[in-house]
Amino acid sequence: MSPIDRIRSYADELTALRRDLHAHPEIGFEEVRTSGIVAAHLERFGIEVHRGLGKTGVVGILQGRPGPRRIGLRADMDALPITEETNLPYRSKTPGKMHACGHDGHTTMLVGAARYLAETRDFDGTAVFVFQPAEEGLGGARAMIADGLFEKFPVDEIYALHNAPQGPHGVFQTRTGPMMAAADFFDIRITGRGAHAAMPQQGIDPIVVATGLAQAMQSIVSRNSDPLKAAVVSITQIHAGAAYNVIPESAHLAGTVRTFDAGLRNLVGQRIRELAEGFAAAYGATIAVDLRDVFSVLDNSAEQAKAAAEIAAELFGADKVDANTVPRMGSEDFADMVAAVPGAYAWLGATPGPGLHNASFDFDDSLIPMGAAYLARVVERRARL
């Protein structure tokens, strides 16, 4: 029986698990219930379980036939601070939190792969199942690595899979080299001088400074960066004031910078600081810029990306594999894992619907057997080298 067919025989159980996780979302480093459920499933399958790596991470170890190779598979577990806007029977029961990126599905696919491998044991060496917390900008991968992930549980290579709600359904997408962008998160705090709204000459209006700076920052990509190199500067938050008739004391801008090129990344950061200094001087305000490296460029290793595409072609058909997909400006902290050991990241197309991080998003459950079979087959094939 093929991996997909065998996993489809218990797909209803996996779907029930996925929907339970969806109904009980937990954001980064709070995945206590989720990690407990994962650990319980692994233990039921006879897999050695290690808890608490990177605070709420879980690692499972499964021995196959004797062999030196160790293959890692990784799934993310955390949800997002978004209020769900669906009428699904399994919609989030936690106000202000939802699985809007499909990590409930990724976790379930890896549980499904672990069950298959534990039942069949048709592989050499060791499978290492990494269930990671806090992928959504809180540094869960870095936390697990700092806790000794690859020292305690060394792997020769590691793989991860993410759903792609834009489709096409069932199409496996990967590439050698840059797959996802680096991301810096920024907070810019502007301090002026508060005043009565009817007497602006007595104050230094931080809102005027903030809106001018926000506009000027959009010129960095259009006028400072090489047009042939991709970059995105997005201001996603503006906070200031609490009354109609008061010029506030301060304002706050926040957002992200996305790049693939290290030199361009440095340039964008430098220009943000220079613009902030200029606006502070021009308006007599004080501006503090906090720019943080949150995600590295996710750079797929050549051998592992090629292997991932070949395994997917075996399972899904060559016509369902895009082995040279276009890089995406989103970011993914699996980048830190493939920077530490060779590995490959891939997308699996879902039935087109609401996009990632949308309040109406829901994971496509038809992907569960496909994704679980791919992850399991990675271990079977790559452990034999």
Short mmCIF file of C-alpha atoms in Angstrom, two decimals:
data_model
loop_
_atom_site.label_atom_id
_atom_site.label_comp_id
_atom_site.label_asym_id
_atom_site.label_seq_id
_atom_site.Cartn_x
_atom_site.Cartn_y
_atom_site.Cartn_z
CA MET A 1 0.00 0.00 0.00
CA SER A 2 1.33 3.44 -0.92
CA PRO A 3 1.96 5.96 1.89
CA ILE A 4 -0.91 8.14 0.70
CA ASP A 5 -3.37 5.24 0.63
CA ARG A 6 -2.30 3.97 4.04
CA ILE A 7 -2.54 7.43 5.59
CA ARG A 8 -5.92 8.00 3.93
CA SER A 9 -7.16 4.97 5.86
CA TYR A 10 -6.90 7.05 9.05
CA ALA A 11 -7.39 10.49 7.49
CA ASP A 12 -10.65 10.99 9.40
CA GLU A 13 -8.75 10.72 12.68
CA LEU A 14 -6.15 13.20 11.46
CA THR A 15 -8.83 15.61 10.28
CA ALA A 16 -10.49 15.43 13.70
CA LEU A 17 -7.14 16.22 15.31
CA ARG A 18 -6.55 19.16 12.97
CA ARG A 19 -9.98 20.62 13.69
CA ASP A 20 -9.52 20.20 17.42
CA LEU A 21 -6.24 22.12 17.20
CA HIS A 22 -8.00 24.75 15.09
CA ALA A 23 -10.69 25.19 17.74
CA HIS A 24 -8.09 25.64 20.49
CA PRO A 25 -5.38 27.94 19.07
CA GLU A 26 -2.35 28.95 21.11
CA ILE A 27 0.07 31.68 20.10
CA GLY A 28 3.86 31.57 20.31
CA PHE A 29 5.43 29.98 23.40
CA GLU A 30 1.94 29.34 24.81
CA GLU A 31 1.40 26.02 22.98
CA VAL A 32 0.97 24.01 26.17
CA ARG A 33 -2.19 22.17 25.15
CA THR A 34 -1.01 21.69 21.59
CA SER A 35 2.39 20.32 22.54
CA GLY A 36 0.77 18.06 25.12
CA ILE A 37 -1.54 16.58 22.48
CA VAL A 38 1.38 16.11 20.09
CA ALA A 39 3.46 14.39 22.76
CA ALA A 40 0.57 12.10 23.70
CA HIS A 41 0.11 11.01 20.09
CA LEU A 42 3.82 10.32 19.63
CA GLU A 43 3.96 8.30 22.82
CA ARG A 44 0.93 6.28 21.70
CA PHE A 45 2.82 5.45 18.50
CA GLY A 46 5.78 4.18 20.53
CA ILE A 47 7.99 7.17 19.70
CA GLU A 48 10.53 8.50 22.20
CA VAL A 49 9.37 11.98 23.27
CA HIS A 50 11.33 14.98 24.55
CA ARG A 51 9.40 18.04 25.77
CA GLY A 52 10.25 21.62 26.65
CA LEU A 53 12.86 22.39 23.98
CA GLY A 54 12.50 26.05 23.08
CA LYS A 55 9.98 26.39 25.95
CA THR A 56 7.04 24.52 24.40
CA GLY A 57 8.69 22.54 21.61
CA VAL A 58 8.47 18.77 21.26
CA VAL A 59 10.96 16.39 19.65
CA GLY A 60 10.16 12.78 18.77
CA ILE A 61 12.81 10.13 18.03
CA LEU A 62 11.98 6.98 16.07
CA GLN A 63 14.50 4.26 15.26
CA GLY A 64 14.12 2.30 12.05
CA ARG A 65 16.44 -0.43 10.83
CA PRO A 66 20.11 -0.05 11.82
CA GLY A 67 21.72 2.80 9.94
CA PRO A 68 23.73 5.96 10.57
CA ARG A 69 21.50 8.50 8.85
CA ARG A 70 19.27 10.85 10.85
CA ILE A 71 16.52 12.72 8.98
CA GLY A 72 14.67 15.65 10.54
CA LEU A 73 11.10 16.72 9.81
CA ARG A 74 9.75 19.96 11.23
CA ALA A 75 6.26 21.41 11.74
CA ASP A 76 5.19 24.68 13.38
CA MET A 77 2.47 24.71 16.05
CA ASP A 78 1.56 28.31 16.89
CA ALA A 79 -1.50 30.36 16.00
CA LEU A 80 -1.89 34.10 15.40
CA PRO A 81 -3.46 36.96 17.40
CA ILE A 82 -6.37 37.31 14.95
CA THR A 83 -10.10 37.15 15.62
CA GLU A 84 -11.57 34.41 13.42
CA GLU A 85 -14.34 35.43 11.04
CA THR A 86 -15.69 32.08 9.90
CA ASN A 87 -18.82 30.17 10.83
CA LEU A 88 -17.06 26.81 10.88
CA PRO A 89 -18.32 24.32 13.48
CA TYR A 90 -14.72 24.00 14.70
CA ARG A 91 -13.92 27.73 14.64
CA SER A 92 -11.66 29.16 17.32
CA LYS A 93 -13.03 29.03 20.84
CA THR A 94 -10.39 31.49 22.05
CA PRO A 95 -11.26 35.14 21.42
CA GLY A 96 -8.57 37.03 19.52
CA LYS A 97 -6.60 33.94 18.48
CA MET A 98 -6.88 31.67 15.46
CA HIS A 99 -4.97 29.32 13.22
CA ALA A 100 -4.84 31.69 10.25
CA CYS A 101 -1.66 30.25 8.72
CA GLY A 102 -2.37 26.52 8.74
CA HIS A 103 0.02 25.48 11.49
CA ASP A 104 -2.76 23.26 12.83
CA GLY A 105 -2.57 21.44 9.50
CA HIS A 106 1.24 21.30 9.47
CA THR A 107 1.28 19.81 12.96
CA THR A 108 -1.32 17.25 11.93
CA MET A 109 0.59 16.26 8.79
CA LEU A 110 3.72 15.58 10.82
CA VAL A 111 1.71 13.57 13.37
CA GLY A 112 0.33 11.58 10.44
CA ALA A 113 3.82 10.98 9.04
CA ALA A 114 5.08 9.92 12.47
CA ARG A 115 2.24 7.41 12.82
CA TYR A 116 2.91 5.94 9.38
CA LEU A 117 6.64 5.57 10.02
CA ALA A 118 6.06 4.09 13.48
CA GLU A 119 3.64 1.52 12.09
CA THR A 120 5.68 0.52 9.05
CA ARG A 121 9.31 1.01 10.25
CA ASP A 122 10.32 0.66 6.59
CA PHE A 123 13.33 2.94 6.84
CA ASP A 124 16.95 2.91 7.89
CA GLY A 125 18.47 5.06 10.61
CA THR A 126 16.54 7.57 12.71
CA ALA A 127 13.60 9.90 12.12
CA VAL A 128 13.61 13.09 14.19
CA PHE A 129 10.23 14.85 14.45
CA VAL A 130 10.55 18.51 15.42
CA PHE A 131 7.36 20.28 16.54
CA GLN A 132 8.35 23.92 16.82
CA PRO A 133 6.66 26.70 18.79
CA ALA A 134 6.49 30.40 18.01
CA GLU A 135 7.19 30.56 14.28
CA GLU A 136 5.18 33.77 13.84
CA GLY A 137 7.94 36.27 14.55
CA LEU A 138 8.84 35.23 18.09
CA GLY A 139 11.90 33.17 17.25
CA GLY A 140 10.79 29.64 18.02
CA ALA A 141 13.37 28.05 15.75
CA ARG A 142 16.17 30.10 17.29
CA ALA A 143 14.91 29.17 20.77
CA MET A 144 15.02 25.46 19.97
CA ILE A 145 18.48 25.78 18.42
CA ALA A 146 19.71 27.76 21.43
CA ASP A 147 18.39 24.96 23.66
CA GLY A 148 20.63 22.53 21.79
CA LEU A 149 18.25 21.06 19.22
CA PHE A 150 20.95 19.86 16.83
CA GLU A 151 23.44 18.97 19.57
CA LYS A 152 20.95 16.82 21.48
CA PHE A 153 19.18 15.50 18.40
CA PRO A 154 21.62 15.77 15.49
CA VAL A 155 20.28 15.36 11.95
CA ASP A 156 22.00 15.02 8.59
CA GLU A 157 19.28 17.06 6.89
CA ILE A 158 15.86 18.53 7.68
CA TYR A 159 12.64 19.21 5.75
CA ALA A 160 9.48 21.28 6.24
CA LEU A 161 6.23 21.75 4.34
CA HIS A 162 3.76 24.68 4.27
CA ASN A 163 0.31 24.94 2.76
CA ALA A 164 -0.21 27.40 -0.12
CA PRO A 165 -3.83 28.65 -0.15
CA GLN A 166 -3.40 30.34 -3.52
CA GLY A 167 -3.09 26.85 -5.11
CA PRO A 168 -2.93 25.20 -7.54
CA HIS A 169 -4.37 22.32 -5.54
CA GLY A 170 -1.96 19.46 -5.02
CA VAL A 171 0.99 21.18 -6.70
CA PHE A 172 4.28 20.79 -4.81
CA GLN A 173 6.51 23.88 -5.04
CA THR A 174 10.14 24.20 -4.08
CA ARG A 175 13.45 25.54 -5.41
CA THR A 176 17.17 25.56 -4.83
CA GLY A 177 18.48 28.70 -3.15
CA PRO A 178 16.45 31.60 -1.72
CA MET A 179 12.88 30.52 -1.04
CA MET A 180 11.64 33.06 1.54
CA ALA A 181 12.84 36.56 2.42
CA ALA A 182 14.65 37.86 5.46
CA ALA A 183 12.59 40.09 7.73
CA ASP A 184 13.45 42.89 10.11
CA PHE A 185 10.72 44.17 12.42
CA PHE A 186 10.87 47.81 13.47
CA ASP A 187 9.42 50.08 16.13
CA ILE A 188 9.85 53.82 15.69
CA ARG A 189 8.91 55.93 18.70
CA ILE A 190 8.46 59.65 18.16
CA THR A 191 8.39 62.01 21.12
CA GLY A 192 7.16 65.55 20.57
CA ARG A 193 5.44 67.92 22.96
CA GLY A 194 1.77 67.69 23.79
CA ALA A 195 -0.52 70.67 23.46
CA HIS A 196 -4.12 71.76 23.10
CA ALA A 197 -5.39 70.97 19.58
CA ALA A 198 -6.48 74.61 19.23
CA MET A 199 -2.96 75.87 20.05
CA PRO A 200 -0.59 73.72 17.98
CA GLN A 201 2.15 76.35 18.12
CA GLN A 202 2.73 75.38 21.73
CA GLY A 203 3.53 71.79 20.89
CA ILE A 204 5.59 69.55 18.62
CA ASP A 205 3.06 67.36 16.84
CA PRO A 206 4.32 63.74 16.72
CA ILE A 207 1.50 62.78 14.36
CA VAL A 208 2.72 65.21 11.70
CA VAL A 209 6.22 63.79 12.15
CA ALA A 210 4.97 60.20 12.02
CA THR A 211 2.89 60.62 8.88
CA GLY A 212 5.70 62.46 7.10
CA LEU A 213 8.24 59.84 8.08
CA ALA A 214 5.91 57.04 7.01
CA GLN A 215 5.57 58.59 3.56
CA ALA A 216 9.30 59.20 3.25
CA MET A 217 10.11 55.59 4.15
CA GLN A 218 8.22 54.43 1.08
CA SER A 219 10.81 56.22 -1.05
CA ILE A 220 13.55 53.85 0.15
CA VAL A 221 12.51 51.05 -2.17
CA SER A 222 11.53 53.30 -5.06
CA ARG A 223 14.54 55.63 -4.93
CA ASN A 224 17.39 54.05 -2.94
CA SER A 225 17.37 50.33 -3.74
CA ASP A 226 18.45 48.61 -6.95
CA PRO A 227 15.27 48.01 -9.01
CA LEU A 228 16.54 44.51 -9.84
CA LYS A 229 16.69 43.53 -6.15
CA ALA A 230 13.47 42.81 -4.25
CA ALA A 231 12.60 44.73 -1.10
CA VAL A 232 9.40 45.61 0.76
CA VAL A 233 8.99 48.21 3.50
CA SER A 234 5.57 47.91 5.16
CA ILE A 235 4.31 50.11 7.97
CA THR A 236 1.61 48.03 9.63
CA GLN A 237 0.86 50.02 12.80
CA ILE A 238 0.40 53.68 13.70
CA HIS A 239 -0.52 54.54 17.28
CA ALA A 240 -1.03 58.04 18.67
CA GLY A 241 -3.43 60.07 20.72
CA ALA A 242 -6.53 59.41 22.80
CA ALA A 243 -8.67 62.55 22.49
CA TYR A 244 -10.15 64.82 19.82
CA ASN A 245 -8.77 68.03 21.28
CA VAL A 246 -5.28 67.01 22.41
CA ILE A 247 -2.07 66.93 20.38
CA PRO A 248 -0.40 63.87 21.93
CA GLU A 249 3.08 63.68 23.35
CA SER A 250 4.15 60.69 21.30
CA ALA A 251 3.46 58.47 18.30
CA HIS A 252 4.56 54.98 17.36
CA LEU A 253 5.17 53.39 13.96
CA ALA A 254 5.79 49.66 13.49
CA GLY A 255 6.25 47.32 10.57
CA THR A 256 8.60 45.10 8.63
CA VAL A 257 11.37 45.15 6.04
CA ARG A 258 11.71 42.17 3.65
CA THR A 259 14.81 41.52 1.57
CA PHE A 260 16.87 38.72 0.03
CA ASP A 261 20.17 40.60 -0.28
CA ALA A 262 22.33 41.32 2.79
CA GLY A 263 23.68 44.56 1.36
CA LEU A 264 20.20 45.82 0.54
CA ARG A 265 19.01 44.80 3.98
CA ASN A 266 21.70 46.97 5.53
CA LEU A 267 20.92 49.85 3.17
CA VAL A 268 17.23 49.87 4.04
CA GLY A 269 18.00 49.86 7.76
CA GLN A 270 20.52 52.67 7.32
CA ARG A 271 18.05 54.80 5.35
CA ILE A 272 15.31 54.32 7.95
CA ARG A 273 17.65 55.62 10.62
CA GLU A 274 18.84 58.51 8.46
CA LEU A 275 15.30 59.58 7.63
CA ALA A 276 14.33 59.39 11.30
CA GLU A 277 17.31 61.58 12.26
CA GLY A 278 16.38 64.07 9.57
CA PHE A 279 12.76 64.33 10.61
CA ALA A 280 13.74 64.66 14.26
CA ALA A 281 16.03 67.56 13.42
CA ALA A 282 13.51 69.23 11.11
CA TYR A 283 10.64 69.15 13.61
CA GLY A 284 12.48 69.34 16.92
CA ALA A 285 11.23 65.92 17.98
CA THR A 286 13.06 62.93 19.40
CA ILE A 287 12.91 59.70 17.40
CA ALA A 288 14.13 56.29 18.56
CA VAL A 289 14.43 53.48 15.99
CA ASP A 290 14.48 49.83 17.06
CA LEU A 291 15.18 47.60 14.04
CA ARG A 292 15.44 43.87 14.79
CA ASP A 293 16.63 40.86 12.78
CA VAL A 294 13.70 38.45 13.16
CA PHE A 295 13.99 36.12 10.15
CA SER A 296 16.95 35.12 8.00
CA VAL A 297 16.68 34.35 4.29
CA LEU A 298 15.40 30.80 3.87
CA ASP A 299 17.99 29.30 1.53
CA ASN A 300 17.21 25.76 0.37
CA SER A 301 20.20 23.44 -0.02
CA ALA A 302 20.66 22.23 -3.61
CA GLU A 303 20.83 18.48 -2.93
CA GLN A 304 17.88 18.51 -0.54
CA ALA A 305 15.68 20.68 -2.76
CA LYS A 306 16.34 18.33 -5.68
CA ALA A 307 15.54 15.33 -3.51
CA ALA A 308 12.33 16.96 -2.26
CA ALA A 309 11.13 17.56 -5.82
CA GLU A 310 11.97 13.99 -6.86
CA ILE A 311 10.11 12.51 -3.88
CA ALA A 312 7.08 14.69 -4.58
CA ALA A 313 7.11 13.66 -8.25
CA GLU A 314 7.14 10.02 -7.20
CA LEU A 315 4.11 10.54 -4.96
CA PHE A 316 2.05 13.11 -6.85
CA GLY A 317 3.30 12.89 -10.45
CA ALA A 318 5.88 15.00 -12.25
CA ASP A 319 3.15 17.30 -13.59
CA LYS A 320 2.32 18.25 -10.00
CA VAL A 321 5.82 19.46 -9.12
CA ASP A 322 7.24 22.94 -9.64
CA ALA A 323 10.92 22.56 -8.81
CA ASN A 324 11.80 26.16 -9.64
CA THR A 325 9.03 28.10 -7.96
CA VAL A 326 9.31 31.86 -7.55
CA PRO A 327 10.78 33.06 -4.21
CA ARG A 328 8.28 34.74 -1.89
CA MET A 329 8.63 37.89 0.17
CA GLY A 330 7.06 36.26 3.21
CA SER A 331 9.42 34.98 5.90
CA GLU A 332 9.80 31.70 7.74
CA ASP A 333 12.05 30.88 10.68
CA PHE A 334 12.78 27.40 9.32
CA ALA A 335 15.52 29.52 7.69
CA ASP A 336 17.55 29.20 10.89
CA MET A 337 17.32 25.42 10.79
CA VAL A 338 18.49 25.11 7.18
CA ALA A 339 21.29 27.55 8.01
CA ALA A 340 22.45 25.08 10.66
CA VAL A 341 22.02 21.83 8.67
CA PRO A 342 21.23 21.10 5.00
CA GLY A 343 17.53 21.10 4.27
CA ALA A 344 14.62 22.05 2.05
CA TYR A 345 11.33 23.88 2.48
CA ALA A 346 8.36 23.44 0.17
CA TRP A 347 4.81 24.61 -0.43
CA LEU A 348 1.83 22.37 -1.15
CA GLY A 349 -0.99 24.04 -3.05
CA ALA A 350 -4.46 24.00 -1.50
CA THR A 351 -7.89 24.61 -2.99
CA PRO A 352 -7.72 28.38 -3.60
CA GLY A 353 -9.37 30.40 -0.86
CA PRO A 354 -8.67 33.17 1.67
CA GLY A 355 -4.96 33.84 2.05
CA LEU A 356 -2.62 33.29 4.94
CA HIS A 357 -3.13 35.55 7.97
CA ASN A 358 -6.69 36.29 6.82
CA ALA A 359 -9.48 36.11 9.42
CA SER A 360 -11.47 33.86 7.06
CA PHE A 361 -8.65 31.39 6.36
CA ASP A 362 -9.04 27.67 6.99
CA PHE A 363 -6.59 24.87 6.25
CA ASP A 364 -7.55 22.54 3.38
CA ASP A 365 -7.91 19.13 5.03
CA SER A 366 -7.47 17.31 1.71
CA LEU A 367 -3.75 18.16 2.01
CA ILE A 368 -3.26 16.12 5.18
CA PRO A 369 -2.67 12.68 3.61
CA MET A 370 -0.58 14.21 0.82
CA GLY A 371 1.64 16.20 3.15
CA ALA A 372 1.99 13.38 5.66
CA ALA A 373 2.92 10.94 2.87
CA TYR A 374 5.53 13.32 1.49
CA LEU A 375 7.16 13.82 4.89
CA ALA A 376 7.17 10.08 5.58
CA ARG A 377 8.62 9.28 2.17
CA VAL A 378 11.42 11.81 2.76
CA VAL A 379 12.59 9.69 5.68
CA GLU A 380 12.27 6.43 3.75
CA ARG A 381 14.24 7.73 0.79
CA ARG A 382 16.84 10.00 2.37
CA ALA A 383 17.80 7.65 5.20
CA ARG A 384 19.03 5.06 2.70
CA LEU A 385 21.92 7.10 1.32
#
